[in-house]
Amino acid sequence: MAVTAKAYREKRAGIVKEARTFLEANEKDWTADRQGTYDKMLSECSDLLAKATQVENLEKAEASL
């Protein structure tokens, strides 16, 4: 079964929450390694949003047939 746009968005929301917690917990002692981890989280969020949008666009196209 294909992953739904909702599932991608829910996973993205979880990562956004994790990124916020990570940022707040480490902001006083920010390092290059922590920046790398944070950047990776945000990149994954962007990827998941793109996948959700792709699935939604496909669903719209299918609905218009």
mmCIF file of C-alpha atoms in Angstrom:
data_model
loop_
_atom_site.group_PDB
_atom_site.id
_atom_site.type_symbol
_atom_site.label_atom_id
_atom_site.label_comp_id
_atom_site.label_asym_id
_atom_site.label_seq_id
_atom_site.Cartn_x
_atom_site.Cartn_y
_atom_site.Cartn_z
ATOM 1 C CA MET A 1 0.000 0.000 0.000
ATOM 2 C CA ALA A 2 1.299 3.451 -0.894
ATOM 3 C CA VAL A 3 2.143 5.975 1.767
ATOM 4 C CA THR A 4 -0.471 8.717 2.036
ATOM 5 C CA ALA A 5 0.111 12.449 2.036
ATOM 6 C CA LYS A 6 -1.323 12.520 5.549
ATOM 7 C CA ALA A 7 1.295 10.013 6.739
ATOM 8 C CA TYR A 8 4.097 12.123 5.252
ATOM 9 C CA ARG A 9 2.697 15.242 6.916
ATOM 10 C CA GLU A 10 2.337 13.500 10.283
ATOM 11 C CA LYS A 11 5.914 12.249 10.130
ATOM 12 C CA ARG A 12 7.066 15.760 9.186
ATOM 13 C CA ALA A 13 5.187 17.233 12.155
ATOM 14 C CA GLY A 14 6.965 14.825 14.487
ATOM 15 C CA ILE A 15 10.365 15.810 13.127
ATOM 16 C CA VAL A 16 9.532 19.511 13.415
ATOM 17 C CA LYS A 17 8.671 18.934 17.071
ATOM 18 C CA GLU A 18 11.927 17.022 17.592
ATOM 19 C CA ALA A 19 13.903 19.803 15.901
ATOM 20 C CA ARG A 20 12.334 22.423 18.176
ATOM 21 C CA THR A 21 13.146 20.364 21.264
ATOM 22 C CA PHE A 22 16.695 19.763 20.031
ATOM 23 C CA LEU A 23 17.234 23.457 19.331
ATOM 24 C CA GLU A 24 15.918 24.578 22.697
ATOM 25 C CA ALA A 25 17.891 21.942 24.600
ATOM 26 C CA ASN A 26 21.192 22.787 22.901
ATOM 27 C CA GLU A 27 21.034 26.485 22.026
ATOM 28 C CA LYS A 28 23.385 27.538 24.838
ATOM 29 C CA ASP A 29 26.107 25.140 23.733
ATOM 30 C CA TRP A 30 25.645 25.089 19.951
ATOM 31 C CA THR A 31 28.358 23.274 18.002
ATOM 32 C CA ALA A 32 29.015 22.490 14.363
ATOM 33 C CA ASP A 33 27.935 18.892 14.984
ATOM 34 C CA ARG A 34 24.662 20.041 16.473
ATOM 35 C CA GLN A 35 24.144 22.385 13.546
ATOM 36 C CA GLY A 36 24.648 19.427 11.221
ATOM 37 C CA THR A 37 22.072 17.371 13.103
ATOM 38 C CA TYR A 38 19.609 20.261 13.074
ATOM 39 C CA ASP A 39 20.160 20.893 9.359
ATOM 40 C CA LYS A 40 19.545 17.205 8.654
ATOM 41 C CA MET A 41 16.235 17.377 10.533
ATOM 42 C CA LEU A 42 15.112 20.413 8.547
ATOM 43 C CA SER A 43 16.195 18.792 5.290
ATOM 44 C CA GLU A 44 14.141 15.722 6.099
ATOM 45 C CA CYS A 45 11.157 17.987 6.805
ATOM 46 C CA SER A 46 11.537 19.572 3.389
ATOM 47 C CA ASP A 47 11.780 16.166 1.727
ATOM 48 C CA LEU A 48 8.655 14.928 3.485
ATOM 49 C CA LEU A 49 6.708 18.042 2.497
ATOM 50 C CA ALA A 50 7.755 17.534 -1.117
ATOM 51 C CA LYS A 51 6.624 13.900 -1.001
ATOM 52 C CA ALA A 52 3.277 14.869 0.554
ATOM 53 C CA THR A 53 2.726 17.482 -2.136
ATOM 54 C CA GLN A 54 3.653 14.987 -4.841
ATOM 55 C CA VAL A 55 1.135 12.449 -3.549
ATOM 56 C CA GLU A 56 -1.563 15.121 -3.252
ATOM 57 C CA ASN A 57 -0.953 16.255 -6.818
ATOM 58 C CA LEU A 58 -1.196 12.686 -8.051
ATOM 59 C CA GLU A 59 -4.438 12.177 -6.142
ATOM 60 C CA LYS A 60 -5.874 15.345 -7.727
ATOM 61 C CA ALA A 61 -4.851 14.136 -11.171
ATOM 62 C CA GLU A 62 -6.429 10.741 -10.564
ATOM 63 C CA ALA A 63 -9.627 12.361 -9.287
ATOM 64 C CA SER A 64 -9.902 14.422 -12.455
ATOM 65 C CA LEU A 65 -9.935 11.353 -14.712
#
